[in-house]
Every structure is written in C-alpha cells, then in structure tokens.
Short mmCIF file of C-alpha atoms in Angstrom, two decimals:
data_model
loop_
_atom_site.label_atom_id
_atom_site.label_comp_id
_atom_site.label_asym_id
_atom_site.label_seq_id
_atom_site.Cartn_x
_atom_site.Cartn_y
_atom_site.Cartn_z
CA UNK A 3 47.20 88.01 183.04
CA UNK A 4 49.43 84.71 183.03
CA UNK A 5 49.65 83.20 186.34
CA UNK A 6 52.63 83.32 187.98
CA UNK A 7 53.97 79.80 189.24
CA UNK A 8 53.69 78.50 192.60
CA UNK A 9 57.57 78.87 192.99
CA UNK A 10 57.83 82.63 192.12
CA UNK A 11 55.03 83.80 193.99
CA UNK A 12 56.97 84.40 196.70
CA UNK A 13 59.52 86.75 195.05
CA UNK A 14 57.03 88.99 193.95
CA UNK A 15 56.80 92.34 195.48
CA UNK A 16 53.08 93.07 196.24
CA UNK A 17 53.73 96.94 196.50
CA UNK A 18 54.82 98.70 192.82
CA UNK A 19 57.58 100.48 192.60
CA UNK A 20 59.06 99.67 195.69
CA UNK A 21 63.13 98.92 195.96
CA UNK A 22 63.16 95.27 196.76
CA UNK A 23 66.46 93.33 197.57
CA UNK A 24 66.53 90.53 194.99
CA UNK A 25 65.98 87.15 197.44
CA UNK A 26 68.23 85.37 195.14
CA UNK A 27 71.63 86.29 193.04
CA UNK A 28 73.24 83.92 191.27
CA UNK A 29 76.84 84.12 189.57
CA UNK A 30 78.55 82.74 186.85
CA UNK A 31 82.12 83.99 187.86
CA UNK A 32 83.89 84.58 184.64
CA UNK A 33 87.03 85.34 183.26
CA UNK A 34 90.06 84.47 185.77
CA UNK A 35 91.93 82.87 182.91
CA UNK A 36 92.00 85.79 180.64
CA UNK A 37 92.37 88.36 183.65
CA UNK A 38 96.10 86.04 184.14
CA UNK A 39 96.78 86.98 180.87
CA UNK A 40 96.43 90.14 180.46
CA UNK A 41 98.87 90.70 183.39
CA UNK A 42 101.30 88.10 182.01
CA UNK A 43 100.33 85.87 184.88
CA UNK A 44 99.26 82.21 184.86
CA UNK A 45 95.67 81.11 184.97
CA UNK A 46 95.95 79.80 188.46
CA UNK A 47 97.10 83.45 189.71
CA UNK A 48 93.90 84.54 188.08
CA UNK A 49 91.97 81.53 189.88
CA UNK A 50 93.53 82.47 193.27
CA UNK A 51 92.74 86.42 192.74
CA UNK A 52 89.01 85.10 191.59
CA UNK A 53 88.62 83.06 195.37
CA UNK A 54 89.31 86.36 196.56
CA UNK A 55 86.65 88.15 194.84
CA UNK A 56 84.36 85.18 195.87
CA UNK A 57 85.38 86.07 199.64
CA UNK A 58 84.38 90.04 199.05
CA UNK A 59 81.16 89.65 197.42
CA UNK A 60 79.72 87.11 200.00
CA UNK A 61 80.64 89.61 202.42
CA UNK A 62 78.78 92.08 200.50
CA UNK A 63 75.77 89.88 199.96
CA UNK A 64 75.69 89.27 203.58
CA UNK A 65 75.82 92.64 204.35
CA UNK A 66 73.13 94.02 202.11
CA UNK A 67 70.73 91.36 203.52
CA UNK A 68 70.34 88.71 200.40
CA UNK A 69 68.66 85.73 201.24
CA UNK A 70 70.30 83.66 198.96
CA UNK A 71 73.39 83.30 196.45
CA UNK A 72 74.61 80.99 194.72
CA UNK A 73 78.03 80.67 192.74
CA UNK A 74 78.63 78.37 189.95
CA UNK A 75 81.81 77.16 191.31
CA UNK A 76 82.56 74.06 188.94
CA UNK A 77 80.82 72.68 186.08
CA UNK A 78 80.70 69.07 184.74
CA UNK A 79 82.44 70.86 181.99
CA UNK A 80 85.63 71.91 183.57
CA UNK A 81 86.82 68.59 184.18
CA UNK A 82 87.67 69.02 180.34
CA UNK A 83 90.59 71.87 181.24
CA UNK A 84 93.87 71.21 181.46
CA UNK A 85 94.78 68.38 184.51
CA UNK A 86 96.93 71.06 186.17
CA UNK A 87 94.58 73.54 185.97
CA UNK A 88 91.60 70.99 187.67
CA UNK A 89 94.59 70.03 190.12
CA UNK A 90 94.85 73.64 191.44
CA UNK A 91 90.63 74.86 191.61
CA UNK A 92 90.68 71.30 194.00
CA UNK A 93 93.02 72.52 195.89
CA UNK A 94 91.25 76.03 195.79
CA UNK A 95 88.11 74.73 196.72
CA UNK A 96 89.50 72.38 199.75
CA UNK A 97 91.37 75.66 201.27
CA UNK A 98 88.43 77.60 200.94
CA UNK A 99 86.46 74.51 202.57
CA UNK A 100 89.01 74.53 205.30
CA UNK A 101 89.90 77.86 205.97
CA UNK A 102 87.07 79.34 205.16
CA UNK A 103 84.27 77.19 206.91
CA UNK A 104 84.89 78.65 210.03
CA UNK A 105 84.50 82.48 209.04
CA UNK A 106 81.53 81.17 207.23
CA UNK A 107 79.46 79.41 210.41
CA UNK A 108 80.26 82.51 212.62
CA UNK A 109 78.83 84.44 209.73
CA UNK A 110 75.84 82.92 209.95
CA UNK A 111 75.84 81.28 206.23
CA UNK A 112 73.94 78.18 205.89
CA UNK A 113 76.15 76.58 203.13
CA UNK A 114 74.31 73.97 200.59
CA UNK A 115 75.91 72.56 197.55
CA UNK A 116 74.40 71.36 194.52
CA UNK A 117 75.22 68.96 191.39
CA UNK A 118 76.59 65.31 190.72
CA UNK A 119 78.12 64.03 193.44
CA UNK A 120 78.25 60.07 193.05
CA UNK A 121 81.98 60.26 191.14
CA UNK A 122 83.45 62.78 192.93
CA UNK A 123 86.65 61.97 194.88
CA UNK A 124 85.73 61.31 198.50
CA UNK A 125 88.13 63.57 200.52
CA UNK A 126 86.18 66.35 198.22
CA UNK A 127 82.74 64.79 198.67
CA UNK A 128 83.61 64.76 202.47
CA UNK A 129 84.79 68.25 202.72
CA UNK A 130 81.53 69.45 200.93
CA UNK A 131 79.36 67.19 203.18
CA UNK A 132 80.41 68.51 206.02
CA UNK A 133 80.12 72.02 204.89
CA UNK A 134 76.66 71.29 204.48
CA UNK A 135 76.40 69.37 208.06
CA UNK A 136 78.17 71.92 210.07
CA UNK A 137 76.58 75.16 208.49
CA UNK A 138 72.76 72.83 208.57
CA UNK A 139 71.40 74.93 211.43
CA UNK A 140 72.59 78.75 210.48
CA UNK A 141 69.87 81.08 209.95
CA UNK A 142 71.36 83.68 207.51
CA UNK A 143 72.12 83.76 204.11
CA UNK A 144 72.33 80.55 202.17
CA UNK A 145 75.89 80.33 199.99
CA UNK A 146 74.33 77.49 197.33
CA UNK A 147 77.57 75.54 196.02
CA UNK A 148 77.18 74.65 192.64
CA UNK A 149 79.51 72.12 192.06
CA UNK A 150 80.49 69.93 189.19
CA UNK A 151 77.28 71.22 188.20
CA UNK A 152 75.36 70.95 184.91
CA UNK A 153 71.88 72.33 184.07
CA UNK A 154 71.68 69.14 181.59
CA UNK A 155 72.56 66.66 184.25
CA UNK A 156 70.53 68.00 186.55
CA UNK A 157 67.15 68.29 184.43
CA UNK A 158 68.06 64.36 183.72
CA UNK A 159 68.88 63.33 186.88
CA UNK A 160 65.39 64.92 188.06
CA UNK A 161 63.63 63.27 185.88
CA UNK A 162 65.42 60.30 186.40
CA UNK A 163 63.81 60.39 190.28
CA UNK A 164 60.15 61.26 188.48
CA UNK A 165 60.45 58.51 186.63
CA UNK A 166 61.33 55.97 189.47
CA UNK A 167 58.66 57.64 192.16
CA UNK A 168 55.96 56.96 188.86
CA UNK A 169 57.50 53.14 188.56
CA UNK A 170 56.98 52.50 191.87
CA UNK A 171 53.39 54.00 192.10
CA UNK A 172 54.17 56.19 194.60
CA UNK A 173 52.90 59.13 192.09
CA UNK A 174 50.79 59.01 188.81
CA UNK A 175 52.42 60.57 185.64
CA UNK A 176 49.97 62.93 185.49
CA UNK A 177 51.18 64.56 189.00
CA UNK A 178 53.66 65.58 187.49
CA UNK A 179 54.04 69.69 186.65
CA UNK A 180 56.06 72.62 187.50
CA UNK A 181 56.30 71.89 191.07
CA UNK A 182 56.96 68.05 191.16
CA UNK A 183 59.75 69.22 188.56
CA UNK A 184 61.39 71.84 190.65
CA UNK A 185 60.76 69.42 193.87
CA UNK A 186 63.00 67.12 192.12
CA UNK A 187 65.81 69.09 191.56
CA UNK A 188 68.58 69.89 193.35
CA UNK A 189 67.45 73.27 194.27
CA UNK A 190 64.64 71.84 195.62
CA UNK A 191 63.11 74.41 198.50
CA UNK A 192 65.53 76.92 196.97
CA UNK A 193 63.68 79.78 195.14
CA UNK A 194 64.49 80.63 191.85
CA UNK A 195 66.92 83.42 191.54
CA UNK A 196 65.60 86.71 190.99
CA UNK A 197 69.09 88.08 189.28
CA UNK A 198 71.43 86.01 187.88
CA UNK A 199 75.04 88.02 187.25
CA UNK A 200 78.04 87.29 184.69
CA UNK A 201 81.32 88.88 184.37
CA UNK A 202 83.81 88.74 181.80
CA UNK A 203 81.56 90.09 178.87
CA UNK A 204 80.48 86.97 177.39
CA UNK A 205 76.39 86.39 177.25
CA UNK A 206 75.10 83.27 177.89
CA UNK A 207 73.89 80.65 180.70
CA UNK A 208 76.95 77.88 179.88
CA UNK A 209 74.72 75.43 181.35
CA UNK A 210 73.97 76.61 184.54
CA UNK A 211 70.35 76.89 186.34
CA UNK A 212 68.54 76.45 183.20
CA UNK A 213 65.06 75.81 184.74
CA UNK A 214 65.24 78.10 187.71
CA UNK A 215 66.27 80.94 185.62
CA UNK A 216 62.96 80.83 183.45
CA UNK A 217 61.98 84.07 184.74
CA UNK A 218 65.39 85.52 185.95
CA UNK A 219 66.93 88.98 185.41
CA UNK A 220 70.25 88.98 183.80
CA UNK A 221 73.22 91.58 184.11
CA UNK A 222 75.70 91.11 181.90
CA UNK A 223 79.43 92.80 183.00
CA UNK A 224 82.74 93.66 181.21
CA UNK A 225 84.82 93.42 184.09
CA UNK A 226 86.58 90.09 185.06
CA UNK A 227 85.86 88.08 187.63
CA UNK A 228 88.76 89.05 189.91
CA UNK A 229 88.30 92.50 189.84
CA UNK A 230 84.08 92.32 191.20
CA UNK A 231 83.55 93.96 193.82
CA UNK A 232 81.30 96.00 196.08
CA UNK A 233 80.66 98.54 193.74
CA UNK A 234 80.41 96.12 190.44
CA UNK A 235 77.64 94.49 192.81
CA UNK A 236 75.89 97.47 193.50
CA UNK A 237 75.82 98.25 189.71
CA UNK A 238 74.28 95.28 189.34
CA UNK A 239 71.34 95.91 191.69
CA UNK A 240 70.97 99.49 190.09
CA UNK A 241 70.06 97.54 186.83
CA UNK A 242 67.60 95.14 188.53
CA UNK A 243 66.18 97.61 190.26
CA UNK A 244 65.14 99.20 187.14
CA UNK A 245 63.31 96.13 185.63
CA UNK A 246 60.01 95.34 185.18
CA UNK A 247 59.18 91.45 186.08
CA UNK A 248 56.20 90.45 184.56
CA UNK A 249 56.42 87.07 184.20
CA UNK A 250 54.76 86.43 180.99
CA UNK A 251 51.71 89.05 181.92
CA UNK A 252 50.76 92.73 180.78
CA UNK A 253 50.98 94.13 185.19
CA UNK A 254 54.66 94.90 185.69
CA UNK A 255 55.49 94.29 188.97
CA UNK A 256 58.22 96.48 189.53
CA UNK A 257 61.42 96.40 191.81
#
C-alpha cells in the first residue's frame, strides 16, 4: 500500500466505516453573477445575497463541529472584472470585516487569511490583519480567508522562500519534499481539506488550493451560490460520507 503523507495522516479515520466529520471543507462559492440574472437583478445584488449565504453556512459549519473551512473569497483573477464590480466585493468584504468580526470572536472562530498580500491597498490589508490579530487566540473553528488568492502564485511564492532558505544555507536542496513544500505555503499548519465544495454547476479548481487538494473529495452542486444552505451542506456531507479515501492504495479507508 502507498504511504500516506505526513500531512494527511492525521485526517485519516483509523476505524472503517465509521461517519467522520470532514476536518476540513473548502468552498469555491460560485455563481452570484448569474443567480442576479436570472432574477433580472444586478451582479452586486447577487454578491450581497452570496455574503449572506457565506454568513449561514459558517454558522452551519460551526454548528456541526468542522475544524476548519475555508472560502475562496477573492482570486488574483478577479481583479480582471469590471472596476465597479471589484469596487463593491471591497466594500463587501470591509462590512463583513467590520460588522461581522465581532459575531465572529464571540463565536469562537479563529479567522486566518491566505494569499498575496504585498499590493493590496492598506486600509484592506489592515482590516484583514487585524482579523487575524484579534481572532489569534480563539479555540474553535478556523474561517481560512483566501484572499486575492491564486494556487499559481502561491506554489511560486513558496518556492520562492525554498529557494532563498537553500541560498542562504540554512537548508540543503535535498531537504526539500512534501513537507518543506507544504511548510512553505500559506496554509502552512493548516491540513489539507478533506472536501472541497463548488456551486453553480461548473467543474473545476479555477486555481484554488491546487497542492492541498491532491487527495481531496470533490462535490460538485447545481445550485448557486446564494441559495446554499443548511441542507445543500448536508447534501454535501451525505456524498463524502459515502467515499472511499484511499490515497493512492488498495485499503479504503472509509468515512
């Protein structure tokens, strides 16, 4: 049987068959734009209806017990869209910072956010710093942030810091494997997720996680972002629940 990396070990359930909440759910939240239009609303209705989703489903995960989630909030990508459009998920994402933050911390949600931060506009960059700083010591679930985010970016930028720690001799190239990689990520001291869920039909990654999900389950949804909720979650755990994870090996070990 293949060996199953030092990062996964922990996610893996030693008793078959057993129902085991998934550690880790990540989501690629998709299709606010074309739930708008549908309704013959704009995109930023759709945007604001999809924050509110957001709000339900961390709720949810809270509730159920997840250890982690994390939402891909903002790709390096999206800067691309329309200026307006950009314009508005800011000002989304510093209401949600604001108004949010509080509901968070008495929730118990340690909140960490990951991606390219060096351009970003510092009254963002602040808000998500000290999202991180005032959440730092909460003990519950971890809401993982990824913003202006891109799997690309953050493979090079990784590598980037392999690269320098080799240059300066404080590691050999050959100490580099799996774990120095995944140490050098962002989602360092993160594990990987165990379920990784998209909405809005369409079936693929768009950049996002594209090392940790090596070994992830994917569920793969119709409905549109806005209208997830409890019981599109729940689906989504039926799924997983009825997946074998074998990581590469001929022993299932079952959910």
């Amino acid at each position: 049987m293949t060996a199953i990396p030092e990062r996964l070990q922990e996610s893996v359930d030693p008793v078959p068959g057993r129902r085991t909440l998934p550690r880790h759910v990540a989501f690629i939240m998709d299709g606010n734009g074309r739930w708008a239009k549908a309704r013959g609303l704009p995109r930023t209705e759709g945007h604001r209806r999809g924050l509110e989703a957001l709000r339900e489903t961390v709720r949810h995960a809270g509730e159920l017990g997840i250890e982690f989630m994390t939402i891909y909030s903002f790709s390096s990508e999206n800067w691309n869209r329309p200026e307006t459009e950009v314009n508005f998920l800011m000002g989304l994402l510093r209401r949600f910072l604001q108004r949010d933050l509080s509901e968070l911390h008495k929730a118990n949600i340690h909140i960490r956010v990951v991606g390219e931060r060096n351009d970003l506009e510092p009254g963002i960059r602040r808000l998500l710093e000290e999202a991180e700083a005032i959440t730092r010591h909460n003990s519950g679930m971890t809401l993982v942030v990824a913003f202006n985010y891109g799997g690309r970016n953050e493979l090079v930028r990784a590598a980037q810091r392999l690269a320098a720690q080799v240059a300066s001799g404080a590691i050999e190239a050959d100490d580099i494997d799996e774990n120095a990689m995944a140490a050098a990520l962002d989602t360092a001291g993160i594990p990987d997720p165990d379920l990784l869920i998209r909405t809005s039909g369409e079936l693929r990654l768009s950049n996002f996680l594209l090392w940790q999900s090596a070994y992830t389950e994917f569920h793969f949804t119709p409905v549109y972002w806005p209208d997830f909720d409890a019981s599109c979650f729940d689906a989504a755990l039926e799924d997983y629940y009825g997946r074998d994870r074998r990581y590469g090996g001929l022993t299932a070990q079952v959910r």
